[in-house]
Every structure is written in C-alpha cells, then in structure tokens.
Short mmCIF file of C-alpha atoms and ligand atoms in Angstrom, two decimals:
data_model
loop_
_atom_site.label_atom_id
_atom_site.label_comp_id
_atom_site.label_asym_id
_atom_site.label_seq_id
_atom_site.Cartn_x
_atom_site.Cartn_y
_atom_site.Cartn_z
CA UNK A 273 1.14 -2.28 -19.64
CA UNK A 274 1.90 -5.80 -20.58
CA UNK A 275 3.80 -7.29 -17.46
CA UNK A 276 5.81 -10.03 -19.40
CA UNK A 277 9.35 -9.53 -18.79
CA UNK A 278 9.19 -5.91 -17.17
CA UNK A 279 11.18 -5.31 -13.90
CA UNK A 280 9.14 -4.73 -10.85
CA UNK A 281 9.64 -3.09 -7.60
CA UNK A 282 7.81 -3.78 -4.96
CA UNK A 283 7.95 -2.48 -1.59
CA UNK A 284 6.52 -4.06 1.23
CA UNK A 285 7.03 -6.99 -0.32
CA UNK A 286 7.04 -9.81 2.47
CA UNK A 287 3.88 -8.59 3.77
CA UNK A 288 0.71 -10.33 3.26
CA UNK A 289 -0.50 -8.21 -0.17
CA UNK A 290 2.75 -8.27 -0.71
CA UNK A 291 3.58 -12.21 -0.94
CA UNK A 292 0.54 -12.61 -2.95
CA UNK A 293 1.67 -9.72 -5.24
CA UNK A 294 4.79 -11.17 -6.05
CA UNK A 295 3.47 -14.83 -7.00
CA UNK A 296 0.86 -12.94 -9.20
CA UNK A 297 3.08 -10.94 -10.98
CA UNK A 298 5.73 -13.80 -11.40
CA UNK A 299 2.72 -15.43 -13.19
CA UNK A 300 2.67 -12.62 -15.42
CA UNK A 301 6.25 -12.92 -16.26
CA UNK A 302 7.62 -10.03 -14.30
CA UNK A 303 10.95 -9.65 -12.87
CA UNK A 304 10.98 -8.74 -9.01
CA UNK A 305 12.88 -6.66 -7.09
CA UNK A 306 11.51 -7.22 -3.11
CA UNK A 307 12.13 -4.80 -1.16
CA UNK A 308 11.46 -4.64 2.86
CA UNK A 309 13.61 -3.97 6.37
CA UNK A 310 14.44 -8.07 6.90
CA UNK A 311 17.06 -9.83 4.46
CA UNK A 312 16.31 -13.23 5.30
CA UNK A 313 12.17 -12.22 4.85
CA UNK A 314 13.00 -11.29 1.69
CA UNK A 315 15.42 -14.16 0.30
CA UNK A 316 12.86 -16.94 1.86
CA UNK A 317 10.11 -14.69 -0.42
CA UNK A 318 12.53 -15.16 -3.37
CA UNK A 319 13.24 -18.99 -3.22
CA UNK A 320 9.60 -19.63 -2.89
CA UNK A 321 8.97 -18.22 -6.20
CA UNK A 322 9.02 -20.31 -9.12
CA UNK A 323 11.74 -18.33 -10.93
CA UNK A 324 13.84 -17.19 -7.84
CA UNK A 325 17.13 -16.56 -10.50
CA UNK A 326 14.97 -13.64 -11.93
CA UNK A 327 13.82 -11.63 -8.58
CA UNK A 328 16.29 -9.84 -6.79
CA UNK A 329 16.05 -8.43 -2.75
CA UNK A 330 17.28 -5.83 -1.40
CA UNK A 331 16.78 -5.32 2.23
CA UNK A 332 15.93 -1.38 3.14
CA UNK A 333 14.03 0.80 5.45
CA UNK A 334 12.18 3.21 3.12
CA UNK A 335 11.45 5.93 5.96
CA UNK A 336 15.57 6.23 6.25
CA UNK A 337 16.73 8.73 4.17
CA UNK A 338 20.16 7.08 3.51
CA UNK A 339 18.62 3.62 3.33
CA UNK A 340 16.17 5.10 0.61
CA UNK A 341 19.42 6.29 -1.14
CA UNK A 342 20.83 3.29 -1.32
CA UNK A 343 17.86 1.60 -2.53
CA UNK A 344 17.57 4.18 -5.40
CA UNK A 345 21.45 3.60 -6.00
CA UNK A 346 20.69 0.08 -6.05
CA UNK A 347 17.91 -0.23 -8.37
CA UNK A 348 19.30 2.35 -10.89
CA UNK A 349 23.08 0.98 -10.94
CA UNK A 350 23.27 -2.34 -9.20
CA UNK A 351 20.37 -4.00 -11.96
CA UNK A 352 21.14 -5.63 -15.45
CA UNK A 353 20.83 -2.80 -18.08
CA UNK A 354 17.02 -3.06 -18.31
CA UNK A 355 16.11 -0.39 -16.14
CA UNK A 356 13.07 -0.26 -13.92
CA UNK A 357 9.21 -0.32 -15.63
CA UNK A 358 7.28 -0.37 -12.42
CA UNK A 359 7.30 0.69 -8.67
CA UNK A 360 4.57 -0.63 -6.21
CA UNK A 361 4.97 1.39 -3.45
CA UNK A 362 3.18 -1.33 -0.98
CA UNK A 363 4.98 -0.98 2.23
CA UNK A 364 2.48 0.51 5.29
CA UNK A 365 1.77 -0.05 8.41
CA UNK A 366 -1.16 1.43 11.39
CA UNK A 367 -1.80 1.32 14.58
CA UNK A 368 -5.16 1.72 15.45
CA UNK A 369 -5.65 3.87 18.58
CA UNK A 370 -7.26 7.06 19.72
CA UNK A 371 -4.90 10.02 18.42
CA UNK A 372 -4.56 11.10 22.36
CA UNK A 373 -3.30 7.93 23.41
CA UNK A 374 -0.24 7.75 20.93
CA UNK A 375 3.60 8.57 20.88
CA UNK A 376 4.42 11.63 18.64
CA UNK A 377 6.79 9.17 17.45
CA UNK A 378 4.18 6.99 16.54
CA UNK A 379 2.46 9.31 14.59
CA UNK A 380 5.91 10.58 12.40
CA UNK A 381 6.49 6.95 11.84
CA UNK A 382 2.59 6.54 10.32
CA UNK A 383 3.71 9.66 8.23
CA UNK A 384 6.70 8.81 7.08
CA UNK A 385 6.21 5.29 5.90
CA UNK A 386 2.67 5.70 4.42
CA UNK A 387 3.37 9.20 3.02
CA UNK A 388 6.65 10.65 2.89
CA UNK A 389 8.36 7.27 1.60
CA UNK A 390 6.42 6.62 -1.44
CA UNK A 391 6.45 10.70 -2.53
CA UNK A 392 10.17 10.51 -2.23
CA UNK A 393 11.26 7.13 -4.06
CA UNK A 394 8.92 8.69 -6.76
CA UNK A 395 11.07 11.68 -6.74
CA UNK A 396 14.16 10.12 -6.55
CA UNK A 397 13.05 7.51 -9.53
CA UNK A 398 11.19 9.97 -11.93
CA UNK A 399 14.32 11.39 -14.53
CA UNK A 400 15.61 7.77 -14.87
CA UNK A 401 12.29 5.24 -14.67
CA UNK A 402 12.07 3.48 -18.26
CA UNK A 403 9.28 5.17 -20.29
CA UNK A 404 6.69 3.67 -20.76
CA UNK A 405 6.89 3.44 -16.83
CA UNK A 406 4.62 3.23 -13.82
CA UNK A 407 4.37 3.73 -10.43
CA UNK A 408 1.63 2.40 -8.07
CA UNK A 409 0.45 3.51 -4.97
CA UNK A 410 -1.36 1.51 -2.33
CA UNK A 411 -3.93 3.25 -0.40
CA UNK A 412 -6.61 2.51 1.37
CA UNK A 413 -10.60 2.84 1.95
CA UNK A 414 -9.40 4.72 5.13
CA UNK A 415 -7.92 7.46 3.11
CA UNK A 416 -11.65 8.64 0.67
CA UNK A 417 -13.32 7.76 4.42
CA UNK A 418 -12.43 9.07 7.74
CA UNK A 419 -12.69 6.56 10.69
CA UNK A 420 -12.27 6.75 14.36
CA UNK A 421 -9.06 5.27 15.50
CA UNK A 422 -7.58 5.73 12.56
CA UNK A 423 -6.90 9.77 12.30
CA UNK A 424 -3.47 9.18 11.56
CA UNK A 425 -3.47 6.50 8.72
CA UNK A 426 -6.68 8.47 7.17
CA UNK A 427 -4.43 11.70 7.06
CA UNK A 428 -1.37 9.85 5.64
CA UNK A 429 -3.40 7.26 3.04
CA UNK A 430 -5.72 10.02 1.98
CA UNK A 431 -2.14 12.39 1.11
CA UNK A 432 -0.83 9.27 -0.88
CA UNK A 433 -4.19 9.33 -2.98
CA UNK A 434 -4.05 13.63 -3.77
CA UNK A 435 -0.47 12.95 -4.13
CA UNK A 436 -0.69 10.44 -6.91
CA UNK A 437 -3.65 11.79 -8.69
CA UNK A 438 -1.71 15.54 -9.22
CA UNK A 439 1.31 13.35 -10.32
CA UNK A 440 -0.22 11.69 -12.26
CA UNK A 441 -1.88 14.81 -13.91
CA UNK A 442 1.53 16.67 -13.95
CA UNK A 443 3.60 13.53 -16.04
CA UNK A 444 0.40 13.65 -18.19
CA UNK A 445 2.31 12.99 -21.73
CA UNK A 446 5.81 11.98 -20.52
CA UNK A 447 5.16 8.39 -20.72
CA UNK A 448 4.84 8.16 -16.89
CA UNK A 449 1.69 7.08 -15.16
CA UNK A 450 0.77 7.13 -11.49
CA UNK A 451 -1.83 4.98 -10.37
CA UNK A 452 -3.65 4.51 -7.32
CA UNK A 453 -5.44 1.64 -5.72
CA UNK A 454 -7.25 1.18 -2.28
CA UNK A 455 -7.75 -2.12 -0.85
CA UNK A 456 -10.15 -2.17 1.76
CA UNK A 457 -9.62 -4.77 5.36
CA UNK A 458 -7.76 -7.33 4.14
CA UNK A 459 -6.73 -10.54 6.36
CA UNK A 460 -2.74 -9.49 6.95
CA UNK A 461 -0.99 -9.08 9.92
CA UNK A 462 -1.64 -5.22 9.46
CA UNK A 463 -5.04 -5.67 11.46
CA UNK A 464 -4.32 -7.12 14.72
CA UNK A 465 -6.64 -9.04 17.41
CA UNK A 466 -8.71 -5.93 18.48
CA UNK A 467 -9.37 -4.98 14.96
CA UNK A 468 -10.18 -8.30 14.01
CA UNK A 469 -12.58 -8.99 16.78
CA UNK A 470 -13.74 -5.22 15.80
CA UNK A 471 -14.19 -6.16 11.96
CA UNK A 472 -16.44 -9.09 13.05
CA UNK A 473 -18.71 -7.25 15.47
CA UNK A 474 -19.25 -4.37 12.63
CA UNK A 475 -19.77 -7.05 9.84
CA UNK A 476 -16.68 -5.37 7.65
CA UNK A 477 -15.96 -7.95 5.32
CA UNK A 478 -12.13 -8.46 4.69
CA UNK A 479 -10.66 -9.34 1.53
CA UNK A 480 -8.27 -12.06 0.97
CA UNK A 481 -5.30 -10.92 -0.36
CA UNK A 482 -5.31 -12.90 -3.34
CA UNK A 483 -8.21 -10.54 -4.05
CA UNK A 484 -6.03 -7.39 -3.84
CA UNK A 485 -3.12 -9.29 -5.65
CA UNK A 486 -5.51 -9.56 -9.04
CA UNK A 487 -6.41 -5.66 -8.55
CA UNK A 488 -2.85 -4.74 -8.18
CA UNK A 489 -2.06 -6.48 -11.98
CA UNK A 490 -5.36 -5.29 -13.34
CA UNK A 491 -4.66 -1.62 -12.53
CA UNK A 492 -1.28 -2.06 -13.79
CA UNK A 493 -2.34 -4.30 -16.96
CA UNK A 494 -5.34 -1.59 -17.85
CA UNK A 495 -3.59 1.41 -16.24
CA UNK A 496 -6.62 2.64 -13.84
CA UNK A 497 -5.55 6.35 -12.48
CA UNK A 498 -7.60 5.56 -9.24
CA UNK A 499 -9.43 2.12 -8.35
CA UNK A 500 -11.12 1.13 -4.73
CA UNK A 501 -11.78 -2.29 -4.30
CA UNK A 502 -15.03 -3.61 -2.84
CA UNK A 503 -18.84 -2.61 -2.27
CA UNK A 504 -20.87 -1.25 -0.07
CA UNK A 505 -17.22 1.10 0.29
CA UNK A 506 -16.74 1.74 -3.11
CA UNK A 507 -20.40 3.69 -2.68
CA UNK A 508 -19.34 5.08 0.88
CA UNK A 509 -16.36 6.80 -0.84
CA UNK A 510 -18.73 8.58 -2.96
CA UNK A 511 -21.30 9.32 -0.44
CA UNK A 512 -18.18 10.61 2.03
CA UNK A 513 -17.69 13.17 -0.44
CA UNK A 514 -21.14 14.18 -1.17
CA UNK A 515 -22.42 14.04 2.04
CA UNK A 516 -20.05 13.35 5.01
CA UNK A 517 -22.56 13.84 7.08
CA UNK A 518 -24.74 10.77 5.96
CA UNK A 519 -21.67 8.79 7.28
CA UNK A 520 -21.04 10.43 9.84
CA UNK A 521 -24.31 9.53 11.84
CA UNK A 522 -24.13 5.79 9.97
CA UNK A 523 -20.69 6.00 12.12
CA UNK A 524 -21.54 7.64 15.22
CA UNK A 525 -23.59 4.16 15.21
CA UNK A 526 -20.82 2.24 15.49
CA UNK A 527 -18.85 4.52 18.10
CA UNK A 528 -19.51 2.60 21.17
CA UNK A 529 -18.03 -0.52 19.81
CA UNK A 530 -14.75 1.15 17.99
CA UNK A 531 -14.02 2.40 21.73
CA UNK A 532 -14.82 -0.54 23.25
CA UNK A 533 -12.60 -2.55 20.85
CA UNK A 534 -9.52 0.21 20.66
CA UNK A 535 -9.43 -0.07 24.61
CA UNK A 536 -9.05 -3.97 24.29
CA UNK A 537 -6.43 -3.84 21.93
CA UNK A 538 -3.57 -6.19 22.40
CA UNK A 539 -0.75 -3.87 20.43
CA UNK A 540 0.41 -0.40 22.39
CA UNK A 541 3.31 1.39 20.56
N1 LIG B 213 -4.37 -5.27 5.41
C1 LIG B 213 -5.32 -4.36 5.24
O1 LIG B 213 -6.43 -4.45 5.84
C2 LIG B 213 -5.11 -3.20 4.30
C3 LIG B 213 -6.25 -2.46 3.88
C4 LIG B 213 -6.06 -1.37 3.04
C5 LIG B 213 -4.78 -1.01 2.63
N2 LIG B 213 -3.69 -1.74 3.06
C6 LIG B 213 -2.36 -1.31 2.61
O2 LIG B 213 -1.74 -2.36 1.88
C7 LIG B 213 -0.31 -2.28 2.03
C8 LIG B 213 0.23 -3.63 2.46
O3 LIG B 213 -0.36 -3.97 3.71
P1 LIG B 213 -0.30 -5.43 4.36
O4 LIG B 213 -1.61 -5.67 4.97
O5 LIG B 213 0.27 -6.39 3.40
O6 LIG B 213 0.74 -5.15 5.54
P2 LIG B 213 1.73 -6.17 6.29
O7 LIG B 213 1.31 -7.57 6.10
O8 LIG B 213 1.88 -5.62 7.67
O9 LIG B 213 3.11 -5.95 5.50
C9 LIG B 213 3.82 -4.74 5.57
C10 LIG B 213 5.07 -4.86 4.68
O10 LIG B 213 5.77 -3.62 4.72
C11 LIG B 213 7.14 -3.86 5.12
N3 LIG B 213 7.59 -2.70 5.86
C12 LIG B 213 7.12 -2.25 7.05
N4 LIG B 213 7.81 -1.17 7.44
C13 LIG B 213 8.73 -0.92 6.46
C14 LIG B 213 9.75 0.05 6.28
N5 LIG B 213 9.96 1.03 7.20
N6 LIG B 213 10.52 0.01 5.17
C15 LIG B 213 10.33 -0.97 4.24
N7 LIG B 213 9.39 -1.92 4.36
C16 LIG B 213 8.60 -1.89 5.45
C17 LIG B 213 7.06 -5.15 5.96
O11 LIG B 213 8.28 -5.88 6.02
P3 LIG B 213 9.42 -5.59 7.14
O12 LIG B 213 8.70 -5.54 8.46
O13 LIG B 213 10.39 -6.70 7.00
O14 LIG B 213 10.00 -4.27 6.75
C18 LIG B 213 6.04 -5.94 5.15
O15 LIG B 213 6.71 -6.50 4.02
C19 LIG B 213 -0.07 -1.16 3.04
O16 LIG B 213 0.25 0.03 2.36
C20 LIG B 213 -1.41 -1.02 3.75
O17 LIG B 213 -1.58 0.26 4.28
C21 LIG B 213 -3.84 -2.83 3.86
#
C-alpha cells in the first residue's frame, strides 16, 4: 500500500517504536492518529511532527473496554470523511520476572494489552475499515521463541502472531490484510536496567528503533503477512520450531545469568 495521504492509527504511539514510527510515516505522507493513555504525551508527539495540523490524538487505554469504545467511536465518527486505511496495533508492555514471583494482576494486564487489545480493536474496526485496508500487529522474537522470564509476554506475543496469521487467512479476498512483524530488543524504555545489563552480558544486540520504524513502512508498503527482524533470531525462529530442543540446551547456557539478572532487577510490579 502506498502510504501517501492514507490515515494511520497507531497505538502505542509515544513509545519509543512508536515516536520513530510516526516521523517515518509522516515522511511518507500519512495522516496520524496517536493513540496512548497520556494526552499531553500525545499532543507534545503531535507538535513535534512536521505537519502537526494533519495528525490527530486521542488519549485512551486500549485494555478498557469502554475506553476502547470510545476510541472506535472516535476514529469511525469523530474523523474527516476519509475513513481509516491502517491500524498499527503497537502498544505493549513486559515485565520481565519469574512467572512465580508475579501479581495475577500482572499477568491479566500482560494479556490484555499485548493480546486481548489488538484482537478486539480489529474486531471492532473490521465491517467499517476502508478497503483496501490494513492492520498491523507488533510482535516480538519472544513470541516464535520461548525465554525464561518472559512466560507471560511469550504466551501473549506468540497469540498476537496465530491470531493475525488466521485473520489474515480468513479476510483472504475482502480487501483486508493482516500483517505481522516482530522486532527483536530494541533500545526503549520497554527493557529496563536489569534487562539491559542482561542484554549486554548475553551479547543480544538491540536494534535502534529507527531500525524497526523502516520495517514497520516496508511491511506495510510491500504488504509482508509475517516479517522478523534481525539475524542470528530470524534463524532461531526457525530452528525453535524444528528443533526446540537445539535451543533449549543453547539456553539452559544462559540460565545462570537470566536468574542472576531477573533477581537484580530494579522494576517489581
Ligand atoms: N523494545 C523492545 O525491545 C521490543 C522488542 C520486541 C517487540 N517490542 C514491541 O514493540 C511495541 C512497542 O514497544 P516499545 O519498546 O516502543 O515500548 P514503550 O517504549 O514502553 O512504549 C509503549 C507505548 O504503549 C503505550 N501504552 C502502554 N500501555 C497502554 C495502554 N494500556 N493503552 C494504550 N497505550 C498504552 C505507552 O504510552 P502510555 O504509557 O502513555 O499509555 C507507549 O506509547 C510493543 O508491542 C512491544 O511489545 C518491543
């Protein structure tokens, strides 16, 4: 899909993929609407865009069902006549931490924001989204590869991935696609101290987000079903589901430091 002049939703928006979305797709001559829990996040996002008259915000909490109503009202009814061409559904969050050691709450919240929001403002957008239309879904490498400290966020990214790949299959002809991309570590606020300090000891290598930005318009621009960005994990994916095992003992390598970092972390919730 050629970006120039479509209208763009993107969740998560004042994030750190986010932000660097949002310029990108500016470039391409998109119209934004930024969506995230903080107003004044979201109009300081807007004005530092080059066209801010052509973006709007609107300020919801996409795990509240009568917040995600509004939204839905909002973008179908409170827009110019246009209509909607595209929904990133970007906004996530994780905490990384043994499965024992966490809140229930914790865990519904994981769920519900990395899951159950993006399946339901795809339901609640799909009889009225302009066709040709898309909708994007933000993964991760987490969700193809199962990592300690992570159980919950594997469970919820790896649902958002199934999810979009059967929707995808079941629009197949009605001018709908539903794409799905997976960014691997990427320097954001999302990965805290501990994980960090973790990411160095391991030798991950995190993207920058500009990186993830230029995948985001590419799968949109070609309209890739499923893309993960970055080697040696792109590989891993496919050796996860060939033989788990394999990474399994590559990971039970790295156990003793994953403990020894998840113990030092600096965020409880
Ligand atoms: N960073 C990584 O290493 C990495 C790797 C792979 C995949 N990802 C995925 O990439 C996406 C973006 O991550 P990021 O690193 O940019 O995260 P981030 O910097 O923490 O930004 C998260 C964004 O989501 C918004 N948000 C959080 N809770 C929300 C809610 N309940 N309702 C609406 N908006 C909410 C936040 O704004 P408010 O707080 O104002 O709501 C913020 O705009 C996520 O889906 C993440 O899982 C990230």
């Amino acid at each position: 899909m050629d970006l120039q002049n479509k209208t763009v939703v993107l969740t998560g928006a004042t994030g750190g993929i986010g932000q660097a979305v949002a310029q990108l797709l500016e470039q391409r001559g998109a119209n934004l609407v930024l969506v995230a829990r903080h107003q004044q996040a979201l109009e300081t996002l807007r004005e530092s865009l080059k066209r801010p008259e052509s973006h709007a915000v609107c300020a919801a909490d996409v795990t509240d069902g009568e917040q995600r109503e509004n939204l839905l009202h909002f973008l179908r009814y409170g827009l110019d006549d246009h209509g909607i061409d595209v929904v990133i559904n970007n906004a996530g969050t994780n905490q990384f931490s043994l499965l024992s050691q966490r809140s229930p709450s914790s865990v519904e919240h994981e769920i519900a924001l990395n899951l159950n929001a993006p399946i339901l403002l795809t339901q609640g957008m799909l009889s009225w989204i302009n066709r040709p239309g898309i909708i994007l879904n933000i993964g991760s490498t987490l969700g193809a590869i199962g990592y300690p400290g992570y159980s919950t966020y594997c469970a919820a990214k790896s649902g958002v991935q199934r999810f979009s790949e059967a929707l995808d299959r079941e629009l197949d002809g009605s001018g709908i696609r539903v794409l799905f991309l997976a960014p691997r570590t990427t320097d954001t606020r999302l990965n805290n101290d501990a994980v960090q300090e973790m990411n160095r000891a391991l030798g991950n290598h995190s993207d920058s987000v500009d990186v993830v930005a230029k995948h985001v318009v590419k799968v949109i621009e070609d309209e890739i079903a499923s893309l993960w960005i970055g080697w040696p994990e792109k590989l891993f994916v496919r050796i996860n589901q060939l033989v788990p095992n394999v990474v399994s003992k590559s990971i039970r390598k790295q156990q003793a430091t994953i403990h020894q970092f998840i113990s030092n972390r600096k965020k409880h919730v």
